Tab-separated table of C-alpha atoms and ligand atoms in Angstrom:
chain	number	residue	atom	x	y	z
Z	92	MET	CA	-11.420	-7.859	5.797
Z	93	THR	CA	-11.196	-5.140	8.641
Z	94	PRO	CA	-7.920	-3.080	6.453
Z	95	SER	CA	-4.296	-3.385	8.478
Z	96	LYS	CA	-3.974	-0.805	11.118
Z	97	LYS	CA	-1.891	1.468	9.456
Z	98	VAL	CA	0.712	3.508	11.305
Z	99	ILE	CA	2.502	5.413	8.604
Z	100	THR	CA	0.224	5.951	5.451
Z	101	PRO	CA	3.178	5.865	2.647
Z	102	ARG	CA	2.989	8.423	-0.146
Z	103	PRO	CA	1.470	7.130	-3.530
Z	104	LEU	CA	3.494	6.079	-6.442
Z	105	VAL	CA	2.522	4.832	-9.831
Z	106	VAL	CA	5.152	3.198	-12.151
Z	107	GLY	CA	4.768	2.527	-15.652
Z	108	ASN	CA	6.353	-1.372	-16.877
Z	109	TRP	CA	7.219	-0.554	-20.667
Z	110	LYS	CA	8.002	-3.936	-20.942
Z	111	MET	CA	9.825	-4.856	-24.072
Z	112	HIS	CA	8.387	-1.521	-25.848
Z	113	LYS	CA	9.734	1.743	-27.665
Z	114	THR	CA	12.983	2.147	-29.050
Z	115	ALA	CA	15.468	4.660	-28.124
Z	116	SER	CA	14.012	7.229	-30.262
Z	117	ASP	CA	10.507	6.088	-29.229
Z	118	THR	CA	11.227	6.594	-26.101
Z	119	ARG	CA	12.714	10.444	-25.954
Z	120	ASP	CA	9.054	11.041	-27.795
Z	121	LEU	CA	6.980	8.857	-25.428
Z	122	THR	CA	9.171	10.583	-22.233
Z	123	GLN	CA	8.219	14.425	-23.393
Z	124	ASP	CA	4.736	13.785	-23.888
Z	125	ILE	CA	5.003	12.370	-20.508
Z	126	VAL	CA	7.100	14.734	-18.661
Z	127	LYS	CA	4.729	17.817	-20.317
Z	128	ARG	CA	1.688	16.390	-18.939
Z	129	VAL	CA	3.055	15.704	-15.306
Z	130	GLU	CA	4.654	18.674	-14.418
Z	131	ARG	CA	2.784	20.392	-11.900
Z	132	VAL	CA	1.783	16.564	-10.406
Z	133	ALA	CA	2.296	17.202	-6.392
Z	134	ASN	CA	2.191	14.878	-3.770
Z	135	ILE	CA	3.037	11.376	-5.284
Z	136	ASP	CA	5.667	9.618	-7.125
Z	137	MET	CA	6.201	8.983	-10.531
Z	138	VAL	CA	8.277	5.997	-12.445
Z	139	ILE	CA	8.746	4.768	-16.227
Z	140	CYS	CA	10.409	1.805	-16.767
Z	141	PRO	CA	11.529	1.417	-20.600
Z	142	PRO	CA	13.826	-1.205	-21.797
Z	143	PHE	CA	17.782	-1.024	-21.126
Z	144	THR	CA	18.526	0.164	-24.059
Z	145	SER	CA	15.857	3.267	-23.695
Z	146	LEU	CA	17.214	4.012	-20.418
Z	147	PRO	CA	20.043	6.637	-21.470
Z	148	ALA	CA	17.020	8.124	-23.526
Z	149	ALA	CA	14.860	8.722	-21.109
Z	150	HIS	CA	17.637	9.867	-18.291
Z	151	GLU	CA	18.764	13.146	-21.197
Z	152	THR	CA	15.011	13.210	-21.865
Z	153	LEU	CA	13.701	13.593	-18.014
Z	154	GLY	CA	17.099	15.875	-16.839
Z	155	ARG	CA	18.502	16.236	-13.744
Z	156	HIS	CA	15.605	17.224	-11.832
Z	157	SER	CA	12.649	15.986	-13.505
Z	158	VAL	CA	9.691	15.040	-11.274
Z	159	ILE	CA	9.541	11.629	-12.659
Z	160	ALA	CA	11.752	9.141	-11.863
Z	161	LEU	CA	13.110	6.242	-13.699
Z	162	GLY	CA	13.540	2.136	-13.396
Z	163	ALA	CA	14.674	-0.700	-14.397
Z	164	GLN	CA	12.888	-4.432	-15.192
Z	165	ASN	CA	14.814	-6.577	-13.971
Z	166	MET	CA	19.076	-6.509	-12.598
Z	167	HIS	CA	22.079	-8.980	-11.958
Z	168	ALA	CA	22.758	-9.427	-8.094
Z	169	ALA	CA	26.410	-9.193	-8.729
Z	170	LYS	CA	28.332	-6.166	-9.188
Z	171	GLU	CA	30.109	-7.470	-12.345
Z	172	GLY	CA	31.589	-10.888	-13.896
Z	173	ALA	CA	30.613	-13.201	-16.667
Z	174	PHE	CA	26.929	-12.860	-16.713
Z	175	THR	CA	26.356	-13.003	-20.263
Z	176	GLY	CA	23.253	-10.650	-21.113
Z	177	GLU	CA	22.649	-9.105	-17.576
Z	178	ILE	CA	22.735	-5.822	-16.262
Z	179	SER	CA	23.667	-4.852	-12.918
Z	180	GLY	CA	23.036	-2.120	-10.458
Z	181	PRO	CA	25.981	0.222	-10.957
Z	182	MET	CA	25.155	0.311	-14.527
Z	183	LEU	CA	21.662	1.572	-13.916
Z	184	ARG	CA	22.788	3.733	-11.585
Z	185	GLU	CA	25.198	5.369	-14.012
Z	186	PHE	CA	22.239	6.396	-16.057
Z	187	GLY	CA	19.714	7.416	-13.383
Z	188	VAL	CA	18.019	4.683	-12.074
Z	189	ARG	CA	16.283	4.655	-8.733
Z	190	TYR	CA	14.347	2.233	-8.570
Z	191	VAL	CA	14.064	-1.720	-10.123
Z	192	ILE	CA	11.261	-3.918	-10.631
Z	193	LEU	CA	12.027	-7.680	-9.706
Z	194	GLY	CA	10.519	-10.786	-9.744
Z	195	HIS	CA	7.689	-9.752	-12.779
Z	196	SER	CA	5.445	-12.694	-13.220
Z	197	GLU	CA	6.849	-12.501	-16.851
Z	198	ARG	CA	10.236	-13.189	-15.970
Z	199	ARG	CA	9.459	-15.931	-13.209
Z	200	GLN	CA	7.243	-17.536	-15.879
Z	201	PHE	CA	9.697	-17.196	-19.017
Z	202	ASP	CA	12.979	-17.033	-17.648
Z	203	ASN	CA	13.250	-18.966	-14.642
Z	204	GLU	CA	13.300	-16.150	-12.220
Z	205	THR	CA	12.679	-17.209	-8.635
Z	206	SER	CA	12.180	-15.946	-5.456
Z	207	GLU	CA	15.344	-16.942	-4.697
Z	208	LYS	CA	16.766	-15.196	-7.132
Z	209	VAL	CA	14.612	-12.246	-6.465
Z	210	ALA	CA	16.046	-11.814	-2.740
Z	211	ALA	CA	19.667	-11.492	-3.792
Z	212	LYS	CA	18.922	-8.787	-6.316
Z	213	ALA	CA	16.524	-6.993	-4.051
Z	214	ILE	CA	19.302	-7.345	-1.213
Z	215	SER	CA	21.807	-6.261	-4.270
Z	216	ALA	CA	19.798	-3.441	-5.305
Z	217	VAL	CA	19.541	-1.433	-2.065
Z	218	GLY	CA	22.798	-1.500	-1.562
Z	219	TYR	CA	23.911	0.112	-4.889
Z	220	HIS	CA	20.476	2.732	-3.931
Z	221	LEU	CA	18.080	1.569	-6.059
Z	222	ARG	CA	14.862	0.757	-4.880
Z	223	PRO	CA	13.218	-2.905	-5.488
Z	224	ILE	CA	9.779	-3.041	-6.802
Z	225	VAL	CA	8.951	-7.069	-5.495
Z	226	CYS	CA	6.471	-8.334	-7.841
Z	227	VAL	CA	4.323	-11.434	-6.418
Z	228	GLY	CA	1.101	-12.636	-7.933
Z	229	GLU	CA	-1.379	-15.793	-8.440
Z	230	THR	CA	-2.164	-17.999	-11.634
Z	231	LEU	CA	-5.488	-18.158	-12.099
Z	232	THR	CA	-5.675	-21.767	-11.432
Z	233	GLN	CA	-4.222	-21.284	-7.994
Z	234	ARG	CA	-6.903	-18.658	-7.350
Z	235	GLU	CA	-9.344	-21.001	-8.573
Z	236	ALA	CA	-7.614	-23.599	-6.295
Z	237	ASP	CA	-8.244	-21.452	-3.220
Z	238	GLU	CA	-4.184	-21.206	-3.176
Z	239	THR	CA	-4.051	-16.949	-3.486
Z	240	THR	CA	-3.068	-16.194	0.220
Z	241	ALA	CA	-0.640	-19.502	0.140
Z	242	VAL	CA	1.048	-19.018	-3.019
Z	243	VAL	CA	1.189	-14.865	-2.353
Z	244	GLU	CA	2.976	-15.323	1.387
Z	245	SER	CA	5.204	-17.925	0.177
Z	246	GLN	CA	6.702	-15.359	-2.795
Z	247	ILE	CA	7.047	-12.340	-0.044
Z	248	ARG	CA	8.534	-14.418	2.473
Z	249	SER	CA	10.784	-15.803	0.252
Z	250	SER	CA	11.399	-12.908	-2.021
Z	251	LEU	CA	12.148	-11.013	0.981
Z	252	SER	CA	14.246	-13.564	2.586
Z	253	GLY	CA	17.064	-11.610	4.766
Z	254	PHE	CA	16.129	-7.994	3.120
Z	255	PRO	CA	17.376	-5.605	5.730
Z	256	SER	CA	14.954	-4.162	7.997
Z	257	GLU	CA	16.506	-0.510	8.069
Z	258	GLN	CA	16.254	-0.219	4.349
Z	259	ILE	CA	12.512	-1.041	4.241
Z	260	ASP	CA	11.713	2.349	3.715
Z	261	GLU	CA	13.267	1.583	0.149
Z	262	LEU	CA	11.030	-1.106	-0.374
Z	263	VAL	CA	8.242	-1.524	-2.801
Z	264	VAL	CA	6.018	-4.816	-3.362
Z	265	ALA	CA	3.097	-4.809	-5.899
Z	266	TYR	CA	0.732	-7.370	-6.390
Z	267	GLU	CA	0.108	-8.334	-9.889
Z	268	PRO	CA	-2.792	-11.419	-9.943
Z	269	VAL	CA	-0.848	-13.216	-13.249
Z	270	TRP	CA	-4.548	-13.661	-14.550
Z	271	ALA	CA	-4.963	-9.720	-15.208
Z	272	ILE	CA	-2.109	-8.986	-16.764
Z	273	GLY	CA	-2.082	-7.962	-20.381
Z	274	THR	CA	-5.780	-9.781	-20.244
Z	275	GLY	CA	-7.866	-6.984	-19.539
Z	276	LYS	CA	-9.299	-8.787	-16.670
Z	277	VAL	CA	-8.970	-6.513	-13.860
Z	278	ALA	CA	-9.272	-7.676	-10.351
Z	279	THR	CA	-12.289	-6.053	-8.283
Z	280	PRO	CA	-11.100	-3.594	-6.311
Z	281	ARG	CA	-11.995	-5.928	-3.279
Z	282	GLN	CA	-10.348	-8.849	-4.559
Z	283	ALA	CA	-7.264	-6.696	-4.758
Z	284	GLY	CA	-7.823	-4.999	-1.292
Z	285	GLU	CA	-7.947	-8.364	0.738
Z	286	VAL	CA	-4.703	-9.646	-0.566
Z	287	HIS	CA	-3.306	-5.906	-0.111
Z	288	THR	CA	-4.664	-6.446	3.491
Z	289	LYS	CA	-3.143	-9.645	3.681
Z	290	ILE	CA	0.088	-8.588	2.191
Z	291	ARG	CA	0.538	-5.658	4.568
Z	292	LYS	CA	-0.424	-7.639	7.475
Z	293	LEU	CA	2.340	-10.199	6.435
Z	294	LEU	CA	4.895	-6.983	6.118
Z	295	ILE	CA	3.977	-5.895	9.630
Z	296	LYS	CA	4.545	-9.562	11.013
Z	297	ILE	CA	8.223	-9.766	9.530
Z	298	PHE	CA	9.283	-6.093	10.135
Z	299	GLY	CA	7.028	-5.006	12.547
Z	300	PRO	CA	5.247	-1.583	12.859
Z	301	LYS	CA	7.528	-0.042	10.386
Z	302	GLY	CA	6.129	-2.772	7.716
Z	303	SER	CA	2.835	-0.344	7.361
Z	304	GLY	CA	4.690	2.419	5.375
Z	305	ILE	CA	6.001	-0.038	2.509
Z	306	ARG	CA	4.315	0.612	-0.371
Z	307	ILE	CA	2.018	-2.031	-1.590
Z	308	LEU	CA	1.003	-1.449	-5.533
Z	309	TYR	CA	-1.617	-3.168	-7.694
Z	310	GLY	CA	-0.811	-4.449	-10.997
Z	311	GLY	CA	-2.977	-5.961	-14.163
Z	312	SER	CA	-5.152	-4.393	-16.498
Z	313	VAL	CA	-4.691	-0.792	-14.217
Z	314	LYS	CA	-6.536	1.648	-16.926
Z	315	PRO	CA	-8.105	5.197	-15.991
Z	316	GLU	CA	-11.564	3.476	-15.810
Z	317	ASN	CA	-10.375	1.496	-13.249
Z	318	ALA	CA	-7.596	3.087	-11.320
Z	319	ALA	CA	-9.927	4.901	-8.788
Z	320	ALA	CA	-11.747	2.274	-7.291
Z	321	LEU	CA	-8.698	0.557	-7.102
Z	322	MET	CA	-6.922	2.984	-5.437
Z	323	ALA	CA	-9.673	3.729	-2.984
Z	324	GLU	CA	-8.878	0.629	-1.234
Z	325	PRO	CA	-6.708	1.450	2.031
Z	326	ASP	CA	-4.098	-0.803	1.330
Z	327	ILE	CA	-3.393	-0.043	-2.291
Z	328	ASP	CA	-0.460	2.435	-2.413
Z	329	GLY	CA	-0.448	3.256	-5.732
Z	330	ALA	CA	-0.229	1.434	-9.258
Z	331	LEU	CA	2.272	-0.836	-11.617
Z	332	VAL	CA	0.676	-0.226	-15.223
Z	333	GLY	CA	1.364	-1.793	-18.338
Z	334	GLY	CA	-0.410	-1.160	-21.477
Z	335	ALA	CA	-1.803	1.993	-20.022
Z	336	SER	CA	1.539	3.294	-19.132
Z	337	LEU	CA	2.696	3.548	-23.123
Z	338	ASP	CA	0.003	6.126	-23.750
Z	339	ALA	CA	0.692	9.357	-22.090
Z	340	ARG	CA	-3.106	10.786	-21.576
Z	341	ALA	CA	-3.578	7.235	-19.950
Z	342	PHE	CA	-0.674	7.578	-18.068
Z	343	PHE	CA	-1.392	10.541	-16.076
Z	344	ASP	CA	-5.247	10.079	-15.545
Z	345	ILE	CA	-4.241	7.145	-13.666
Z	346	ILE	CA	-1.551	9.199	-11.679
Z	347	GLU	CA	-4.519	11.324	-11.185
Z	348	ALA	CA	-6.525	8.741	-10.198
Z	349	ALA	CA	-3.847	8.129	-7.569
Z	350	ARG	CA	-3.054	11.463	-5.897
Z	351	PRO	CA	-4.501	11.493	-2.349
Z	352	THR	CA	-7.673	13.281	-1.892
Z	353	ARG	CA	-6.020	15.457	1.263
Z	354	ALA	CA	-3.271	16.533	-0.289
Z	355	SER	CA	-1.474	17.924	3.095
Z	356	GLU	CA	-1.104	13.578	3.929
Z	357	HIS	CA	1.808	13.192	1.733
Z	358	ASP	CA	3.645	16.817	1.096
I	583	LIG	P1	-0.779	-4.429	-17.974
I	583	LIG	O1	-1.441	-3.027	-17.006
I	583	LIG	O2	-0.398	-4.094	-19.286
I	583	LIG	O3	-1.662	-5.566	-17.562
I	583	LIG	O4	0.702	-4.974	-17.394
I	583	LIG	C1	0.509	-5.133	-15.782
I	583	LIG	C2	2.124	-5.258	-15.358
I	583	LIG	O5	2.627	-6.414	-15.828
I	583	LIG	C3	2.537	-4.191	-15.017
I	583	LIG	O6	4.217	-4.897	-14.582
């Protein structure tokens, strides 16, 4: 498939989704280890998303001017209220959080996270100056039934319904085929690249030419060994990394693989 015509080349972004791993004290150690390795890395944005309870520890360890930004793994759309067990945007901001993963397939699968909820959360997130990372992706059954394009398109349309177009610089989309998450089965660069190009075209259709600047991350068994080939695809702008982001060395190697070869492009 011909790549989309990008008007803007987005700056690459690598995000570590720690999922339900690492206590606060483990978080200090891993964060320190990552910071040491990436301190001098330039031309790329880097984010770690520890569990809620580890955000204060990560925030403290990163310090005020860190090259690594902090992200959360979910949030509630409301500012406050009777929502037991939930966390709001302003609560995240207090700990220096700048990004928030929304609609991860594990939440769609196990926590009844619908695209409608994701849309409300994404709108709320930008209202609190949090960059939403909106996740989409098909299951194996859907891929085998040749439904990938329809599923991904419908998830994007409904998860971004009502998203303010003047805020699209803040938006990140992540394509994570469910069958590739935590399974070691990575989509081939071609399989991933094809879907990314379709997503790019759709974003341009929805938001106009500025849609070409929205970062589209690939996620699903990204490892140092496969990162470079995936990142070479023209519409893959970075990675959303699960398991390998819990290993500072592997996370660093993936970041290196995602850095642009022509450094001046993203200064
Ligand atoms: P893995 O990298 O462990 O497959 O997880 C991907 C993911 O779900 C990131 O959000």
